[in-house]
Short mmCIF file of C-alpha atoms and ligand atoms in Angstrom, two decimals:
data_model
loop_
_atom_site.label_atom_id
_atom_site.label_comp_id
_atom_site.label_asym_id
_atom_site.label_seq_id
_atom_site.Cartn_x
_atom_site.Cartn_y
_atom_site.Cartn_z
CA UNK A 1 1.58 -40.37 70.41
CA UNK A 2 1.52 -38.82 67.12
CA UNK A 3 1.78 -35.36 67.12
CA UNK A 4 0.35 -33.72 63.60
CA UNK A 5 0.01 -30.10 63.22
CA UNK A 6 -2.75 -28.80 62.22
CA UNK A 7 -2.78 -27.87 57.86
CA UNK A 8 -2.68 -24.42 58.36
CA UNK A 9 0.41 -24.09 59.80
CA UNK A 10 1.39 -27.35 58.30
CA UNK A 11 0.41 -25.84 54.93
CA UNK A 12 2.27 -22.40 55.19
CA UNK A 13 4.49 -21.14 53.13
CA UNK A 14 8.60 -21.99 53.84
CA UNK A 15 10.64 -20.42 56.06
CA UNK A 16 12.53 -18.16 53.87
CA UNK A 17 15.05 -17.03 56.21
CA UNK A 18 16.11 -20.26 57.49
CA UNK A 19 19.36 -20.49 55.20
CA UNK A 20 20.62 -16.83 55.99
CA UNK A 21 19.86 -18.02 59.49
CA UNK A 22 21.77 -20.16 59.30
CA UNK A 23 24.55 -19.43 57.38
CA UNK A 24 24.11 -16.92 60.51
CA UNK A 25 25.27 -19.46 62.94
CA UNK A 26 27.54 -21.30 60.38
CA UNK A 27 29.58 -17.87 59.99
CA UNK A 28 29.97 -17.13 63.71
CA UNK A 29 31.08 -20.17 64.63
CA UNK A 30 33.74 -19.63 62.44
CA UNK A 31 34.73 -16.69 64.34
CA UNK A 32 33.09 -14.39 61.69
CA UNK A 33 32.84 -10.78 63.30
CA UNK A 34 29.06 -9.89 61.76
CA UNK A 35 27.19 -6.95 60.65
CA UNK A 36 23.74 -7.28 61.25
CA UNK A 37 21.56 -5.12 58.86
CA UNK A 38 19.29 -7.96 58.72
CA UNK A 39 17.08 -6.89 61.66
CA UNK A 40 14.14 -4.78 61.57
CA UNK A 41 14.16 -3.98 65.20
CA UNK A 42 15.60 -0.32 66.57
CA UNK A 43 18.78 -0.72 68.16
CA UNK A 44 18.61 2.74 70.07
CA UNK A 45 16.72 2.54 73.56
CA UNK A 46 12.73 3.96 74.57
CA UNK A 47 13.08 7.58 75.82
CA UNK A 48 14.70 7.80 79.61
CA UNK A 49 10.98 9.63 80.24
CA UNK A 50 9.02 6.87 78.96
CA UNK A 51 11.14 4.15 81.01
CA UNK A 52 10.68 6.19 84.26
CA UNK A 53 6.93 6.79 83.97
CA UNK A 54 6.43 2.99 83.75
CA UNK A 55 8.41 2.34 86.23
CA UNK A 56 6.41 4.69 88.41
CA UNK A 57 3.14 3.31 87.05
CA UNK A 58 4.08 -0.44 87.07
CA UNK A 59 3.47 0.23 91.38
CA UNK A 60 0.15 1.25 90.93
CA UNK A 61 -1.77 -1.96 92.00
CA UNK A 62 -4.96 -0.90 90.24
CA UNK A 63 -2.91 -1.71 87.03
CA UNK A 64 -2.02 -5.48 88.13
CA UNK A 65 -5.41 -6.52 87.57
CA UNK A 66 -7.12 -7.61 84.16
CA UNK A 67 -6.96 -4.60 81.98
CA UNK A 68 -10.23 -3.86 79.10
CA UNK A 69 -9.15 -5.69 75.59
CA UNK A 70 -10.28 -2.25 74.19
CA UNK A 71 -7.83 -0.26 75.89
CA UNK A 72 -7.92 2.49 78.84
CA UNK A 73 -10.03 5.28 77.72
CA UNK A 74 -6.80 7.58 79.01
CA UNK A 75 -4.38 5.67 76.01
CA UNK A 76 -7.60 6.17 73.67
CA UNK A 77 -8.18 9.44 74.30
CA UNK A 78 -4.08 10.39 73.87
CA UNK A 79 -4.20 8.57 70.15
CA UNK A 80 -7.42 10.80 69.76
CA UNK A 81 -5.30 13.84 70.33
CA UNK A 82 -2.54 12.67 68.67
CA UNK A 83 -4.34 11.90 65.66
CA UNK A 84 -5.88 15.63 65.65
CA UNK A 85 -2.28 16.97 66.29
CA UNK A 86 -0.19 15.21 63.85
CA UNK A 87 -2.98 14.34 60.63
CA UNK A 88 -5.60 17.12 61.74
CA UNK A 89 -7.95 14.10 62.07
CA UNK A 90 -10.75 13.62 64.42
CA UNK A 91 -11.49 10.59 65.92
CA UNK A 92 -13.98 9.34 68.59
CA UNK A 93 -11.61 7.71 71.77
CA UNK A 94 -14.67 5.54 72.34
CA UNK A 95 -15.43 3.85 69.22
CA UNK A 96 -12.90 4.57 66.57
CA UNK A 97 -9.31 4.10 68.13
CA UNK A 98 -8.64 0.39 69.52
CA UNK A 99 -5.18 -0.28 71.68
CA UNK A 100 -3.31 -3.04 69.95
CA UNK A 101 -0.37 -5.25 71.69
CA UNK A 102 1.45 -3.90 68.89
CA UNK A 103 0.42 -3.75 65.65
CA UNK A 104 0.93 -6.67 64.10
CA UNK A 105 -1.77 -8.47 67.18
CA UNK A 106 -4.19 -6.51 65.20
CA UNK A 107 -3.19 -6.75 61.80
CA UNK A 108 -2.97 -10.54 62.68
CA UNK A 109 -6.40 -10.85 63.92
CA UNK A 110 -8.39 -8.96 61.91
CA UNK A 111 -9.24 -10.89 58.76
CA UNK A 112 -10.54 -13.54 61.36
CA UNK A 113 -13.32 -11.13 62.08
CA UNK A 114 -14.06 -10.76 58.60
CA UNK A 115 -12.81 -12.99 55.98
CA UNK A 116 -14.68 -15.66 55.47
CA UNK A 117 -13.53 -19.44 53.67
CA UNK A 118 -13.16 -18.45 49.92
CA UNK A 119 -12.98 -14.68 50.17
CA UNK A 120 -10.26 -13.14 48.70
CA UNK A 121 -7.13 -10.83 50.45
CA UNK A 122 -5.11 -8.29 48.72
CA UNK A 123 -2.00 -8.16 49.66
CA UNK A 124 1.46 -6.13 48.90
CA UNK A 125 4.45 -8.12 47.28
CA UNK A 126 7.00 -7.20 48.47
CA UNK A 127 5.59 -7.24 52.19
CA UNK A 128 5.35 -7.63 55.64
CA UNK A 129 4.27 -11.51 56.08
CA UNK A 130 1.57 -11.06 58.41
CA UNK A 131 -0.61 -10.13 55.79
CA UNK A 132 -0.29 -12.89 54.01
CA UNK A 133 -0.44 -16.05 56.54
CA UNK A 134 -3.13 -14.41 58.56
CA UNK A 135 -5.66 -14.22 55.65
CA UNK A 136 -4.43 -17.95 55.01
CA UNK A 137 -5.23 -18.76 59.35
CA UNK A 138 -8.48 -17.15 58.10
CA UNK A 139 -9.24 -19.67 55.33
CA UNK A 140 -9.17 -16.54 52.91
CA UNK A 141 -7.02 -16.88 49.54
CA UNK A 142 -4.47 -14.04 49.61
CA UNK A 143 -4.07 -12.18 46.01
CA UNK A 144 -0.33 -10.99 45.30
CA UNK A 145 -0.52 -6.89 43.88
CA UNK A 146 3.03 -6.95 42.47
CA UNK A 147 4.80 -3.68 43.81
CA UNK A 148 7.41 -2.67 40.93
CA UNK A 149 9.79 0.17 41.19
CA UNK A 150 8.69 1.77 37.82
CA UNK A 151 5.24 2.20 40.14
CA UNK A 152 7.26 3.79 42.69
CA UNK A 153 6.44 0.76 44.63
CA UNK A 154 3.02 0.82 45.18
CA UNK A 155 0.11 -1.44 43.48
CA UNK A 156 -1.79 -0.90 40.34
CA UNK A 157 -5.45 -1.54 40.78
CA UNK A 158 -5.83 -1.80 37.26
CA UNK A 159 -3.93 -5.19 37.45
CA UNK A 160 -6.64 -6.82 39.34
CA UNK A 161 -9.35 -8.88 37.28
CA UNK A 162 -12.36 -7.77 38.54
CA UNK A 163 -14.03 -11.51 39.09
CA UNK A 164 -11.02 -11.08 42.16
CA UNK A 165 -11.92 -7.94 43.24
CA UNK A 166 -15.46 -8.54 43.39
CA UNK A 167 -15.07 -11.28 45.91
CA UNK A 168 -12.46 -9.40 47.86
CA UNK A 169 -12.82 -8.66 51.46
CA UNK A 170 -9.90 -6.94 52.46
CA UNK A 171 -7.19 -5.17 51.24
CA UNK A 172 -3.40 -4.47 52.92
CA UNK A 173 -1.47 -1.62 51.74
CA UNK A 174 1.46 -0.66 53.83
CA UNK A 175 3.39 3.20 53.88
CA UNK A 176 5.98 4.29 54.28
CA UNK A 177 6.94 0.41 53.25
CA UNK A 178 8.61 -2.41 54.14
CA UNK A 179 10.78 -4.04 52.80
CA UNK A 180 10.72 -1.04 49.81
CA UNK A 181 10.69 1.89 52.35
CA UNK A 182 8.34 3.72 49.51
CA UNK A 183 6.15 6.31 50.66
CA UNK A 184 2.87 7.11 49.38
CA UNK A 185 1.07 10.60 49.00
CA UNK A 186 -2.36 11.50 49.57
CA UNK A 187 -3.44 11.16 45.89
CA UNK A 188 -2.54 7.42 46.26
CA UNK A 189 -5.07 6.47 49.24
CA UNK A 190 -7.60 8.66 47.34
CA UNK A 191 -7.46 6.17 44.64
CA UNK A 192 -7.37 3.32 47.70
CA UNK A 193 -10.67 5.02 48.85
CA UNK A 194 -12.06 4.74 45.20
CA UNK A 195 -11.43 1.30 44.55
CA UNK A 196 -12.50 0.07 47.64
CA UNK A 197 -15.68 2.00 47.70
CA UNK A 198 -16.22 0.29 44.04
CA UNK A 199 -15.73 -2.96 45.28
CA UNK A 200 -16.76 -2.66 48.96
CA UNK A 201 -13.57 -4.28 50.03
CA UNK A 202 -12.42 -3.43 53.97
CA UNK A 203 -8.64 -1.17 53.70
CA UNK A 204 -6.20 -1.84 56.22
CA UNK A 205 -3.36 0.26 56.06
CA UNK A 206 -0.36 -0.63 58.45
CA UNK A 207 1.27 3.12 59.17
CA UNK A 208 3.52 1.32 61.72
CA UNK A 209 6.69 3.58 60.31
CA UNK A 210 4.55 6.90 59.62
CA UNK A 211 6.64 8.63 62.15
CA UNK A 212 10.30 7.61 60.90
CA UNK A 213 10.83 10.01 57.90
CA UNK A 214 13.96 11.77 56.73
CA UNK A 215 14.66 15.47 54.99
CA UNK A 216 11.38 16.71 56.74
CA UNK A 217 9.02 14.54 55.17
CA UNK A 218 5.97 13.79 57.29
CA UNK A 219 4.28 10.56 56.27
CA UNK A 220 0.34 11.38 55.66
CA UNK A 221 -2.04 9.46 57.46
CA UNK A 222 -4.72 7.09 54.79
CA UNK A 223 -7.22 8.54 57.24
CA UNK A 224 -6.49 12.11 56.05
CA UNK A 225 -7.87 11.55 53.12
CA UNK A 226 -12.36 11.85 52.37
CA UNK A 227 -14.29 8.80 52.94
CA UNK A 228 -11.23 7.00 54.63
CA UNK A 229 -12.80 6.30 57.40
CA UNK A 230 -16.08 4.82 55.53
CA UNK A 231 -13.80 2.06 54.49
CA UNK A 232 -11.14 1.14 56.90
CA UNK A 233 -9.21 1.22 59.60
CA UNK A 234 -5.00 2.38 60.32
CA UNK A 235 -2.82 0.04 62.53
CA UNK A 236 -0.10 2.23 64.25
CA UNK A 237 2.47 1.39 66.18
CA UNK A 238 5.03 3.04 69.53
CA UNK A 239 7.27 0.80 68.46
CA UNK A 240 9.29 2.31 66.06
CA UNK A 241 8.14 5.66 67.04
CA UNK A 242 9.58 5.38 70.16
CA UNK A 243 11.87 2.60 70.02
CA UNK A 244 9.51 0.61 72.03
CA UNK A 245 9.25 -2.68 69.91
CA UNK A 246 9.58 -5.03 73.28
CA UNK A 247 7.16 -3.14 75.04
CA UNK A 248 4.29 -4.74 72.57
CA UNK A 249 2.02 -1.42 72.51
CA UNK A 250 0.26 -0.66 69.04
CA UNK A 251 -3.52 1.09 68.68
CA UNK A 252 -6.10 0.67 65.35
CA UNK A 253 -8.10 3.52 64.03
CA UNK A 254 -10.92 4.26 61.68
CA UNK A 255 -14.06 2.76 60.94
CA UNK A 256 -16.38 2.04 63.58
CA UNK A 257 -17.62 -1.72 62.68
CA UNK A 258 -14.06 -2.62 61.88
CA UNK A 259 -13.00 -1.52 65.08
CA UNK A 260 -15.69 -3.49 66.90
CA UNK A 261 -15.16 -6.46 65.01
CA UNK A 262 -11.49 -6.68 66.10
CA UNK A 263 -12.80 -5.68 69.25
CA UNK A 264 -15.00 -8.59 68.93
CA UNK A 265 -11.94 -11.35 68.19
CA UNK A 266 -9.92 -9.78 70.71
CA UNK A 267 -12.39 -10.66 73.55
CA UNK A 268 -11.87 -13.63 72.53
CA UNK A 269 -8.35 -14.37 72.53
CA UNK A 270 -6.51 -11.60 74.64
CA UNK A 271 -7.09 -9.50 77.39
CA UNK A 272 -5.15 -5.96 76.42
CA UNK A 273 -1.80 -4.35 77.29
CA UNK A 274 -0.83 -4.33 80.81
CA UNK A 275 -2.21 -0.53 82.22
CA UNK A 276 1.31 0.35 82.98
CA UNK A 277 2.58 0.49 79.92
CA UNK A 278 -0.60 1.87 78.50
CA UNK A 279 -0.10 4.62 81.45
CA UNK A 280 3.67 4.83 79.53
CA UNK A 281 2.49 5.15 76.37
CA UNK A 282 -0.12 7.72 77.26
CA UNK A 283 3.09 10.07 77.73
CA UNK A 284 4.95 9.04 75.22
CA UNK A 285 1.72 10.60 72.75
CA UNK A 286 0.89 13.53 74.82
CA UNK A 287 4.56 14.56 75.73
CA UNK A 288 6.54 14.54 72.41
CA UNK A 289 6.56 15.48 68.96
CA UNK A 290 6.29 13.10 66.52
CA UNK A 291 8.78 12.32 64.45
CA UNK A 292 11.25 12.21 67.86
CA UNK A 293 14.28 15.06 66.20
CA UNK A 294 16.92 12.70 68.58
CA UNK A 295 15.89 9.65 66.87
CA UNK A 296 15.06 10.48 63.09
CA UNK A 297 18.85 12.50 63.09
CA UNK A 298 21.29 9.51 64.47
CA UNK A 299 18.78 7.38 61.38
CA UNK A 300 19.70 9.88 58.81
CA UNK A 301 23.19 10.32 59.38
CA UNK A 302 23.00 6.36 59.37
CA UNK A 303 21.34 6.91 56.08
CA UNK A 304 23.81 8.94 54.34
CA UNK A 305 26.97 6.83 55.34
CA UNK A 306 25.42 4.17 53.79
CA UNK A 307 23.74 5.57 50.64
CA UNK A 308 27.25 7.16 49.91
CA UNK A 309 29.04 3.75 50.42
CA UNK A 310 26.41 1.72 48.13
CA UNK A 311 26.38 3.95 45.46
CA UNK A 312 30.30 3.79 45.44
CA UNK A 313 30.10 0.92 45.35
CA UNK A 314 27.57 0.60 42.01
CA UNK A 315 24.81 -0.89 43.41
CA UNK A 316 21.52 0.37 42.58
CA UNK A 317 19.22 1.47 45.79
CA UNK A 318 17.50 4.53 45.77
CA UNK A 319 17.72 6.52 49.17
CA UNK A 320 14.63 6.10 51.84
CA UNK A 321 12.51 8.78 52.50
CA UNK A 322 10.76 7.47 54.99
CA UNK A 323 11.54 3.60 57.30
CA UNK A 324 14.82 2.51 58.43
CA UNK A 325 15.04 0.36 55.35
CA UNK A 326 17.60 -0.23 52.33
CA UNK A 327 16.29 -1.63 49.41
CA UNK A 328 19.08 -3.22 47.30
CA UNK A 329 18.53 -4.28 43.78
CA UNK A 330 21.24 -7.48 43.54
CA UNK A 331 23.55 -7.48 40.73
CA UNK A 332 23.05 -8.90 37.84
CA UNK A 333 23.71 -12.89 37.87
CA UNK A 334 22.96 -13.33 41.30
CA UNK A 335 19.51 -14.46 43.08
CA UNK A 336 18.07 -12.26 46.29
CA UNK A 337 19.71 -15.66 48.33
CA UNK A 338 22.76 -16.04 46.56
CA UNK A 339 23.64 -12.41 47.14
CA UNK A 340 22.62 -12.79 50.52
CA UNK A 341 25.04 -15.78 50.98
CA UNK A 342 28.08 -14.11 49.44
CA UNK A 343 27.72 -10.74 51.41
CA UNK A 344 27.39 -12.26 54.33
CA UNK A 345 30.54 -15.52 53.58
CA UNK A 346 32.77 -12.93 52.43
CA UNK A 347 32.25 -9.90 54.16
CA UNK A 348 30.16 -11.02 57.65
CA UNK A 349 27.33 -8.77 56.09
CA UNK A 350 23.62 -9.55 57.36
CA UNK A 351 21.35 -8.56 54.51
CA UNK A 352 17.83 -10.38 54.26
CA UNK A 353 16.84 -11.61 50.88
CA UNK A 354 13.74 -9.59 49.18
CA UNK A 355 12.10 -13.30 48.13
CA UNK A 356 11.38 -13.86 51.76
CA UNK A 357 8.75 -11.03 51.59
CA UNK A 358 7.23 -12.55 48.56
CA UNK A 359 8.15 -13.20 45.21
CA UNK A 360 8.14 -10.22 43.91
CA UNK A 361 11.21 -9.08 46.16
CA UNK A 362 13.12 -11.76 44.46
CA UNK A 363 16.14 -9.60 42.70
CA UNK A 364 16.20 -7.30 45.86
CA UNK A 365 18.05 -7.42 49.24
CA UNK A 366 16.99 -5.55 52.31
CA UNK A 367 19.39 -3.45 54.89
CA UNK A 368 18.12 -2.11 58.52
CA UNK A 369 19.97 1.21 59.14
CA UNK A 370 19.33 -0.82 62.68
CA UNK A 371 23.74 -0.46 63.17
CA UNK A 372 25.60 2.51 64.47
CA UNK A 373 27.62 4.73 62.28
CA UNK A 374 30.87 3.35 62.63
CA UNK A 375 29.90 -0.11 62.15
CA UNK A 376 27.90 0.67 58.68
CA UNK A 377 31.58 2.75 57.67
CA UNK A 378 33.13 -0.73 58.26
CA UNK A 379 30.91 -3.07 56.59
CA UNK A 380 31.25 -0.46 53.45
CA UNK A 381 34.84 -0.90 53.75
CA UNK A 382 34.24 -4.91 53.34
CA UNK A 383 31.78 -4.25 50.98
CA UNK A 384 34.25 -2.47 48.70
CA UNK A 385 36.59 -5.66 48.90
CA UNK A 386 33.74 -8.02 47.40
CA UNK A 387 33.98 -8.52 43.77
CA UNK A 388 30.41 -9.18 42.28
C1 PLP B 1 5.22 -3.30 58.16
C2 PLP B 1 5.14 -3.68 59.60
N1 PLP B 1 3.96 -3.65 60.21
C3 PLP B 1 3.81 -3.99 61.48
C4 PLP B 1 4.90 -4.41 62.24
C5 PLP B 1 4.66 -4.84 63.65
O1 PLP B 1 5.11 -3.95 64.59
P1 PLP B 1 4.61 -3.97 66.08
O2 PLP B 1 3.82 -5.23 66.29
O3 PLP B 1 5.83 -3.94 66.91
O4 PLP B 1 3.74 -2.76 66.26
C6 PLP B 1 6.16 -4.46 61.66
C7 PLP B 1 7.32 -4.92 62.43
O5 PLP B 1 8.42 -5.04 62.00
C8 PLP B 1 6.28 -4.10 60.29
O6 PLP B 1 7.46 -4.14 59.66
#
């Protein structure tokens, strides 16, 4: 039999990180002793707490059973609070906070409750995939906004023709950022809220790093901000919160409709987060304050070691406020891949090329602070023995 996949996976776009992965492989076969900063993924563990509440709750047989796709109104109620507690924003458990399994189920899903063939999706470049191949599983035509560093990474509305905006359904913005790790202020989602209200476009902003943030910055929520909630919705995540990124736990907030329609699609598809864990991340919300002190300090002595070490060396990066992320302009010469490929042949440095989050990251390479202390002291040590 032949098997043919279907064109919309057939039809998306390559694989970028195929040749760092494996020039991966290639390198340790050699006996190469890598540094991984390629991996977005906390290396610390969840809170001892956390662990032993689910353990208690995963022997609760009430929980073995089918849970709601919506989430337990006990997990809905805690983002409630936590929302009120951390952004001073109010938000009804019932129909305005969703539980996720993680955030990017939800960010995945949603434009298949409301793009339709032929409607246009905004999305970030540099970014986080999803955005992009889930408007395309959607039939919807994603629209790149370029995010430049002379914008402090973020897009310019202005740059849109309006015949696109006008038949624009959605829009993804994405703070504090990845791959950039830029942060935006309140002013910036006003100007969100104003363009969207223009245009009647849907926001979805992905806060899944609002609560890693350095030098006692505290991310602002979009929903903060008047009329937010009139035109979209937040995706939030425990996984980076609370180093909980296996655990697959995330929640969506905001606009009543938007929530229903993801609601809606996740009927359809899933059937929510196992109770236990939903039990666990109930205390994880209620029981801690957000950003965790333990976690953001071993991050930003992370982040100094190696802001120190990449500015000695002369490359250009500016340091993170916010996200666990590094990102590197490449020197001049030198594409996002070829950079990539040297750091890691001659020094057993993981970095992933900017171009795999777009094109626009193409002159870029990203680093996860996602390595202990010593290891990033090492791998500026190599780095010091590369000439470039
Ligand atoms: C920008 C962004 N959004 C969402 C996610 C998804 O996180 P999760 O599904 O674990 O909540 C990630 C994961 O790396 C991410 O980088």
């Amino acid at each position: 039999m032949r098997i043919e996949k279907a064109k919309r996976i057939a039809e998306l776009p390559p694989y970028l990180f195929a040749a760092i992965d494996s020039k991966k492989r290639e390198m340790k076969k050699k006996g190469m002793d890598l540094i991984d900063f390629g991996i977005g993924d906390p290396d610390l563990p969840t809170p001892q707490s956390i662990i032993e509440r689910l353990k208690k709750a995963a022997e609760n047989p009430a929980y073995h059973r089918y849970p709601s796709y919506e989430g337990m109104i006990d997990f809905r109620k805690a983002v409630s609070r936590w929302y009120r507690r951390r952004f001073g924003v109010q938000l009804n458990p019932e129909a305005e906070v969703l539980s996720l399994i993680g955030s990017k189920e939800g960010i995945a899903h949603i434009p298949l409750a409301f793009v339709n063939p032929g409607d246009y999706v905004l999305v970030p470049s540099p970014g986080y995939p999803v955005y992009r191949v889930c408007t395309l599983f959607a039939g919807g035509i994603p629209y790149t906004m370029a995010l430049r560093r002379e914008n402090g990474f973020l897009p310019d509305f202005s740059e849109i023709p309006a015949e696109v905006a006008e038949k624009t359904k959605l829009l993804f913005i994405n703070y504090p950022n990845n791959p950039t790790s830029a942060v935006a202020e309140r002013s910036f989602y006003k100007e969100v809220v104003a363009f969207a209200r223009h245009y009647n476009i849907m926001v979805c902003h992905d806060a899944a790093y609002s609560e890693v943030s350095f030098g006692g910055f505290l991310a602002p929520s979009f929903m903060e901000v008047e009329g937010a909630k009139e035109v979209g919705v937040e995706f939030h995540s425990l996984s980076k919160t609370f180093n909980m990124t296996g655990w697959r736990i995330g929640f969506a907030v905001g606009h009543e409709e938007i929530i229903s329609g993801l609601g809606k699609v996740k009927t359809n598809i899933d059937s929510g987060v196992f109770q236990a864990i939903q039990e666990a991340g109930t205390f994880a919300l209620e029981n801690f304050d957000t950003p965790l002190p333990d976690i953001i300090g071993i991050y930003e002595r992370r982040r100094s070691v190696l802001i120190k070490g990449l500015q000695e060396i002369g490359l250009k990066v500016d340091q993170p406020r916010a996200t666990f992320y590094f990102w590197i302009e490449v020197p001049r010469g030198y594409t996002s891949a070829q950079f990539a490929a040297l750091l890691i042949e001659e020094a057993g440095i993981v970095a992933t090329p900017g171009n795999g989050f777009g094109d626009e990251g193409e002159g870029f390479i990203r680093m996860a602070i996602t390595v202990d202390e010593q290891r990033i002291r090492e791998a500026i040590e190599r780095l010091k023995k590369i000439k470039f």
